[in-house]
mmCIF file of N, CA and C in Angstrom:
data_model
loop_
_atom_site.group_PDB
_atom_site.id
_atom_site.type_symbol
_atom_site.label_atom_id
_atom_site.label_comp_id
_atom_site.label_asym_id
_atom_site.label_seq_id
_atom_site.Cartn_x
_atom_site.Cartn_y
_atom_site.Cartn_z
ATOM 1 N N UNK A 1 -13.547 -46.384 -22.144
ATOM 2 C CA UNK A 1 -12.813 -45.284 -21.604
ATOM 3 C C UNK A 1 -13.551 -43.982 -21.853
ATOM 4 N N UNK A 2 -14.208 -43.842 -23.010
ATOM 5 C CA UNK A 2 -14.979 -42.633 -23.286
ATOM 6 C C UNK A 2 -16.182 -42.539 -22.360
ATOM 7 N N UNK A 3 -16.793 -43.668 -22.088
ATOM 8 C CA UNK A 3 -17.954 -43.699 -21.194
ATOM 9 C C UNK A 3 -17.540 -43.281 -19.788
ATOM 10 N N UNK A 4 -16.394 -43.763 -19.330
ATOM 11 C CA UNK A 4 -15.910 -43.396 -17.997
ATOM 12 C C UNK A 4 -15.697 -41.898 -17.921
ATOM 13 N N UNK A 5 -15.124 -41.323 -18.943
ATOM 14 C CA UNK A 5 -14.880 -39.877 -18.942
ATOM 15 C C UNK A 5 -16.195 -39.097 -18.902
ATOM 16 N N UNK A 6 -17.204 -39.560 -19.622
ATOM 17 C CA UNK A 6 -18.508 -38.904 -19.608
ATOM 18 C C UNK A 6 -19.181 -39.035 -18.247
ATOM 19 N N UNK A 7 -19.093 -40.215 -17.656
ATOM 20 C CA UNK A 7 -19.694 -40.427 -16.335
ATOM 21 C C UNK A 7 -19.020 -39.545 -15.296
ATOM 22 N N UNK A 8 -17.710 -39.482 -15.313
ATOM 23 C CA UNK A 8 -16.981 -38.658 -14.350
ATOM 24 C C UNK A 8 -17.338 -37.182 -14.530
ATOM 25 N N UNK A 9 -17.507 -36.748 -15.762
ATOM 26 C CA UNK A 9 -17.876 -35.353 -16.018
ATOM 27 C C UNK A 9 -19.251 -35.027 -15.453
ATOM 28 N N UNK A 10 -20.119 -36.022 -15.325
ATOM 29 C CA UNK A 10 -21.463 -35.780 -14.808
ATOM 30 C C UNK A 10 -21.537 -35.868 -13.283
ATOM 31 N N UNK A 11 -20.482 -36.314 -12.628
ATOM 32 C CA UNK A 11 -20.487 -36.449 -11.174
ATOM 33 C C UNK A 11 -20.308 -35.102 -10.483
ATOM 34 N N UNK A 12 -20.843 -34.997 -9.284
ATOM 35 C CA UNK A 12 -20.667 -33.800 -8.468
ATOM 36 C C UNK A 12 -19.431 -34.005 -7.586
ATOM 37 N N UNK A 13 -18.339 -33.371 -7.948
ATOM 38 C CA UNK A 13 -17.072 -33.541 -7.226
ATOM 39 C C UNK A 13 -16.689 -32.293 -6.437
ATOM 40 N N UNK A 14 -17.678 -31.516 -6.019
ATOM 41 C CA UNK A 14 -17.398 -30.271 -5.297
ATOM 42 C C UNK A 14 -16.644 -30.496 -4.001
ATOM 43 N N UNK A 15 -16.953 -31.568 -3.284
ATOM 44 C CA UNK A 15 -16.250 -31.841 -2.026
ATOM 45 C C UNK A 15 -14.767 -32.090 -2.261
ATOM 46 N N UNK A 16 -14.460 -32.804 -3.308
ATOM 47 C CA UNK A 16 -13.053 -33.067 -3.622
ATOM 48 C C UNK A 16 -12.362 -31.771 -4.035
ATOM 49 N N UNK A 17 -13.038 -30.953 -4.830
ATOM 50 C CA UNK A 17 -12.454 -29.677 -5.242
ATOM 51 C C UNK A 17 -12.190 -28.782 -4.030
ATOM 52 N N UNK A 18 -13.099 -28.786 -3.058
ATOM 53 C CA UNK A 18 -12.886 -27.977 -1.844
ATOM 54 C C UNK A 18 -11.691 -28.470 -1.054
ATOM 55 N N UNK A 19 -11.540 -29.778 -0.958
ATOM 56 C CA UNK A 19 -10.381 -30.335 -0.247
ATOM 57 C C UNK A 19 -9.091 -29.963 -0.957
ATOM 58 N N UNK A 20 -9.112 -29.952 -2.281
ATOM 59 C CA UNK A 20 -7.927 -29.581 -3.046
ATOM 60 C C UNK A 20 -7.606 -28.103 -2.892
ATOM 61 N N UNK A 21 -8.610 -27.271 -2.725
ATOM 62 C CA UNK A 21 -8.386 -25.831 -2.600
ATOM 63 C C UNK A 21 -7.596 -25.503 -1.338
ATOM 64 N N UNK A 22 -7.698 -26.342 -0.315
ATOM 65 C CA UNK A 22 -6.981 -26.072 0.929
ATOM 66 C C UNK A 22 -5.547 -26.593 0.909
ATOM 67 N N UNK A 23 -5.180 -27.349 -0.108
ATOM 68 C CA UNK A 23 -3.824 -27.891 -0.209
ATOM 69 C C UNK A 23 -2.833 -26.794 -0.582
ATOM 70 N N UNK A 24 -1.614 -26.979 -0.132
ATOM 71 C CA UNK A 24 -0.545 -26.038 -0.474
ATOM 72 C C UNK A 24 0.566 -26.804 -1.190
ATOM 73 N N UNK A 25 1.453 -26.055 -1.791
ATOM 74 C CA UNK A 25 2.573 -26.699 -2.466
ATOM 75 C C UNK A 25 2.268 -26.984 -3.915
ATOM 76 N N UNK A 26 2.782 -28.091 -4.389
ATOM 77 C CA UNK A 26 2.625 -28.466 -5.795
ATOM 78 C C UNK A 26 1.145 -28.676 -6.131
ATOM 79 N N UNK A 27 0.683 -28.175 -7.286
ATOM 80 C CA UNK A 27 -0.727 -28.359 -7.638
ATOM 81 C C UNK A 27 -1.079 -29.838 -7.781
ATOM 82 N N UNK A 28 -2.227 -30.241 -7.272
ATOM 83 C CA UNK A 28 -2.612 -31.653 -7.341
ATOM 84 C C UNK A 28 -3.103 -32.039 -8.728
ATOM 85 N N UNK A 29 -3.191 -33.341 -8.955
ATOM 86 C CA UNK A 29 -3.760 -33.829 -10.204
ATOM 87 C C UNK A 29 -5.247 -33.521 -10.205
ATOM 88 N N UNK A 30 -5.802 -33.339 -11.372
ATOM 89 C CA UNK A 30 -7.198 -32.966 -11.491
ATOM 90 C C UNK A 30 -8.085 -34.070 -10.912
ATOM 91 N N UNK A 31 -9.065 -33.722 -10.072
ATOM 92 C CA UNK A 31 -9.924 -34.745 -9.453
ATOM 93 C C UNK A 31 -10.656 -35.624 -10.456
ATOM 94 N N UNK A 32 -11.121 -35.043 -11.566
ATOM 95 C CA UNK A 32 -11.809 -35.854 -12.568
ATOM 96 C C UNK A 32 -10.887 -36.923 -13.142
ATOM 97 N N UNK A 33 -9.626 -36.572 -13.339
ATOM 98 C CA UNK A 33 -8.665 -37.538 -13.866
ATOM 99 C C UNK A 33 -8.426 -38.667 -12.872
ATOM 100 N N UNK A 34 -8.318 -38.338 -11.603
ATOM 101 C CA UNK A 34 -8.061 -39.361 -10.596
ATOM 102 C C UNK A 34 -9.277 -40.266 -10.388
ATOM 103 N N UNK A 35 -10.469 -39.700 -10.388
ATOM 104 C CA UNK A 35 -11.684 -40.512 -10.260
ATOM 105 C C UNK A 35 -11.825 -41.422 -11.479
ATOM 106 N N UNK A 36 -11.571 -40.881 -12.662
ATOM 107 C CA UNK A 36 -11.622 -41.689 -13.879
ATOM 108 C C UNK A 36 -10.604 -42.812 -13.854
ATOM 109 N N UNK A 37 -9.439 -42.530 -13.308
ATOM 110 C CA UNK A 37 -8.400 -43.552 -13.183
ATOM 111 C C UNK A 37 -8.884 -44.706 -12.316
ATOM 112 N N UNK A 38 -9.489 -44.390 -11.179
ATOM 113 C CA UNK A 38 -10.002 -45.442 -10.300
ATOM 114 C C UNK A 38 -11.147 -46.220 -10.930
ATOM 115 N N UNK A 39 -12.078 -45.512 -11.553
ATOM 116 C CA UNK A 39 -13.210 -46.204 -12.173
ATOM 117 C C UNK A 39 -12.763 -47.098 -13.316
ATOM 118 N N UNK A 40 -11.904 -46.581 -14.184
ATOM 119 C CA UNK A 40 -11.448 -47.374 -15.321
ATOM 120 C C UNK A 40 -10.558 -48.524 -14.856
ATOM 121 N N UNK A 41 -9.789 -48.298 -13.805
ATOM 122 C CA UNK A 41 -8.951 -49.356 -13.262
ATOM 123 C C UNK A 41 -9.777 -50.484 -12.656
ATOM 124 N N UNK A 42 -10.929 -50.143 -12.101
ATOM 125 C CA UNK A 42 -11.781 -51.163 -11.488
ATOM 126 C C UNK A 42 -12.383 -52.103 -12.535
ATOM 127 N N UNK A 43 -12.565 -51.615 -13.742
ATOM 128 C CA UNK A 43 -13.157 -52.463 -14.798
ATOM 129 C C UNK A 43 -12.351 -53.736 -15.041
ATOM 130 N N UNK A 44 -11.025 -53.651 -15.233
ATOM 131 C CA UNK A 44 -10.254 -54.895 -15.398
ATOM 132 C C UNK A 44 -9.748 -55.465 -14.076
ATOM 133 N N UNK A 45 -10.131 -54.855 -12.946
ATOM 134 C CA UNK A 45 -9.720 -55.374 -11.639
ATOM 135 C C UNK A 45 -8.392 -54.855 -11.151
ATOM 136 N N UNK A 46 -7.999 -53.673 -11.576
ATOM 137 C CA UNK A 46 -6.749 -53.068 -11.116
ATOM 138 C C UNK A 46 -7.094 -52.090 -10.002
ATOM 139 N N UNK A 47 -6.739 -52.450 -8.767
ATOM 140 C CA UNK A 47 -7.042 -51.599 -7.616
ATOM 141 C C UNK A 47 -5.786 -51.077 -6.929
ATOM 142 N N UNK A 48 -4.671 -51.765 -7.077
ATOM 143 C CA UNK A 48 -3.438 -51.377 -6.400
ATOM 144 C C UNK A 48 -2.879 -50.095 -7.004
ATOM 145 N N UNK A 49 -2.460 -49.191 -6.143
ATOM 146 C CA UNK A 49 -1.965 -47.900 -6.624
ATOM 147 C C UNK A 49 -0.703 -48.053 -7.478
ATOM 148 N N UNK A 50 0.141 -49.010 -7.168
ATOM 149 C CA UNK A 50 1.349 -49.223 -7.986
ATOM 150 C C UNK A 50 0.985 -49.712 -9.391
ATOM 151 N N UNK A 51 0.005 -50.576 -9.469
ATOM 152 C CA UNK A 51 -0.421 -51.074 -10.788
ATOM 153 C C UNK A 51 -1.137 -49.982 -11.576
ATOM 154 N N UNK A 52 -1.901 -49.126 -10.899
ATOM 155 C CA UNK A 52 -2.544 -48.008 -11.585
ATOM 156 C C UNK A 52 -1.495 -47.033 -12.113
ATOM 157 N N UNK A 53 -0.465 -46.750 -11.315
ATOM 158 C CA UNK A 53 0.608 -45.864 -11.763
ATOM 159 C C UNK A 53 1.333 -46.466 -12.968
ATOM 160 N N UNK A 54 1.553 -47.753 -12.940
ATOM 161 C CA UNK A 54 2.195 -48.429 -14.065
ATOM 162 C C UNK A 54 1.318 -48.340 -15.306
ATOM 163 N N UNK A 55 0.026 -48.517 -15.144
ATOM 164 C CA UNK A 55 -0.901 -48.442 -16.281
ATOM 165 C C UNK A 55 -0.896 -47.037 -16.890
ATOM 166 N N UNK A 56 -0.711 -46.005 -16.072
ATOM 167 C CA UNK A 56 -0.650 -44.627 -16.587
ATOM 168 C C UNK A 56 0.586 -44.408 -17.453
ATOM 169 N N UNK A 57 1.610 -45.226 -17.256
ATOM 170 C CA UNK A 57 2.828 -45.121 -18.062
ATOM 171 C C UNK A 57 2.804 -46.010 -19.291
ATOM 172 N N UNK A 58 2.032 -47.114 -19.249
ATOM 173 C CA UNK A 58 2.133 -48.128 -20.303
ATOM 174 C C UNK A 58 0.876 -48.328 -21.135
ATOM 175 N N UNK A 59 -0.290 -47.962 -20.638
ATOM 176 C CA UNK A 59 -1.547 -48.252 -21.307
ATOM 177 C C UNK A 59 -2.147 -46.970 -21.887
ATOM 178 N N UNK A 60 -2.405 -46.967 -23.164
ATOM 179 C CA UNK A 60 -2.892 -45.768 -23.846
ATOM 180 C C UNK A 60 -4.237 -45.301 -23.295
ATOM 181 N N UNK A 61 -5.114 -46.213 -22.949
ATOM 182 C CA UNK A 61 -6.421 -45.831 -22.408
ATOM 183 C C UNK A 61 -6.274 -45.093 -21.085
ATOM 184 N N UNK A 62 -5.396 -45.563 -20.214
ATOM 185 C CA UNK A 62 -5.153 -44.883 -18.945
ATOM 186 C C UNK A 62 -4.491 -43.528 -19.182
ATOM 187 N N UNK A 63 -3.576 -43.473 -20.137
ATOM 188 C CA UNK A 63 -2.935 -42.193 -20.477
ATOM 189 C C UNK A 63 -3.969 -41.171 -20.921
ATOM 190 N N UNK A 64 -4.937 -41.631 -21.702
ATOM 191 C CA UNK A 64 -6.006 -40.750 -22.170
ATOM 192 C C UNK A 64 -6.822 -40.220 -20.993
ATOM 193 N N UNK A 65 -7.167 -41.089 -20.071
ATOM 194 C CA UNK A 65 -8.005 -40.685 -18.942
ATOM 195 C C UNK A 65 -7.323 -39.684 -18.021
ATOM 196 N N UNK A 66 -6.016 -39.787 -17.867
ATOM 197 C CA UNK A 66 -5.302 -38.851 -16.993
ATOM 198 C C UNK A 66 -4.610 -37.755 -17.791
ATOM 199 N N UNK A 67 -4.980 -37.632 -19.061
ATOM 200 C CA UNK A 67 -4.475 -36.575 -19.946
ATOM 201 C C UNK A 67 -2.950 -36.554 -20.019
ATOM 202 N N UNK A 68 -2.362 -37.728 -20.072
ATOM 203 C CA UNK A 68 -0.914 -37.823 -20.220
ATOM 204 C C UNK A 68 -0.122 -37.617 -18.942
ATOM 205 N N UNK A 69 -0.798 -37.351 -17.834
ATOM 206 C CA UNK A 69 -0.103 -37.169 -16.564
ATOM 207 C C UNK A 69 0.421 -38.515 -16.074
ATOM 208 N N UNK A 70 1.403 -38.463 -15.215
ATOM 209 C CA UNK A 70 1.974 -39.689 -14.660
ATOM 210 C C UNK A 70 1.996 -39.614 -13.135
ATOM 211 N N UNK A 71 0.830 -39.785 -12.515
ATOM 212 C CA UNK A 71 0.830 -39.752 -11.046
ATOM 213 C C UNK A 71 1.580 -40.955 -10.494
ATOM 214 N N UNK A 72 2.353 -40.732 -9.428
ATOM 215 C CA UNK A 72 3.050 -41.867 -8.831
ATOM 216 C C UNK A 72 2.109 -42.600 -7.883
ATOM 217 N N UNK A 73 2.532 -43.746 -7.416
ATOM 218 C CA UNK A 73 1.642 -44.587 -6.615
ATOM 219 C C UNK A 73 1.271 -43.926 -5.294
ATOM 220 N N UNK A 74 2.147 -43.102 -4.732
ATOM 221 C CA UNK A 74 1.820 -42.418 -3.473
ATOM 222 C C UNK A 74 0.690 -41.420 -3.678
ATOM 223 N N UNK A 75 0.730 -40.682 -4.776
ATOM 224 C CA UNK A 75 -0.320 -39.716 -5.092
ATOM 225 C C UNK A 75 -1.650 -40.418 -5.282
ATOM 226 N N UNK A 76 -1.637 -41.537 -5.967
ATOM 227 C CA UNK A 76 -2.855 -42.309 -6.199
ATOM 228 C C UNK A 76 -3.408 -42.841 -4.865
ATOM 229 N N UNK A 77 -2.531 -43.354 -4.015
ATOM 230 C CA UNK A 77 -2.967 -43.877 -2.726
ATOM 231 C C UNK A 77 -3.511 -42.766 -1.827
ATOM 232 N N UNK A 78 -2.880 -41.606 -1.837
ATOM 233 C CA UNK A 78 -3.377 -40.483 -1.024
ATOM 234 C C UNK A 78 -4.727 -40.003 -1.520
ATOM 235 N N UNK A 79 -4.927 -39.994 -2.821
ATOM 236 C CA UNK A 79 -6.219 -39.575 -3.353
ATOM 237 C C UNK A 79 -7.315 -40.538 -2.903
ATOM 238 N N UNK A 80 -7.009 -41.803 -2.854
ATOM 239 C CA UNK A 80 -7.997 -42.802 -2.426
ATOM 240 C C UNK A 80 -8.468 -42.539 -1.008
ATOM 241 N N UNK A 81 -7.564 -42.080 -0.164
ATOM 242 C CA UNK A 81 -7.909 -41.818 1.235
ATOM 243 C C UNK A 81 -8.872 -40.671 1.312
#
């Protein structure tokens, strides 16, 4: 989980940040947290947004990666798109 966080910190996520800047309404989840969630979820084979959302509520490693946030499955699925 620490390695995933370091790798995500080294990625160039400017395109995602620009897309988030144009959004209105409720502030989105941090892009680094969402990318880390997907990468860490892929390690044990968790790809479904509902299972990732569940892991954010029940698994300490996932909680660490998303800084205690609890994105719902719709938010996770929209980020994937």
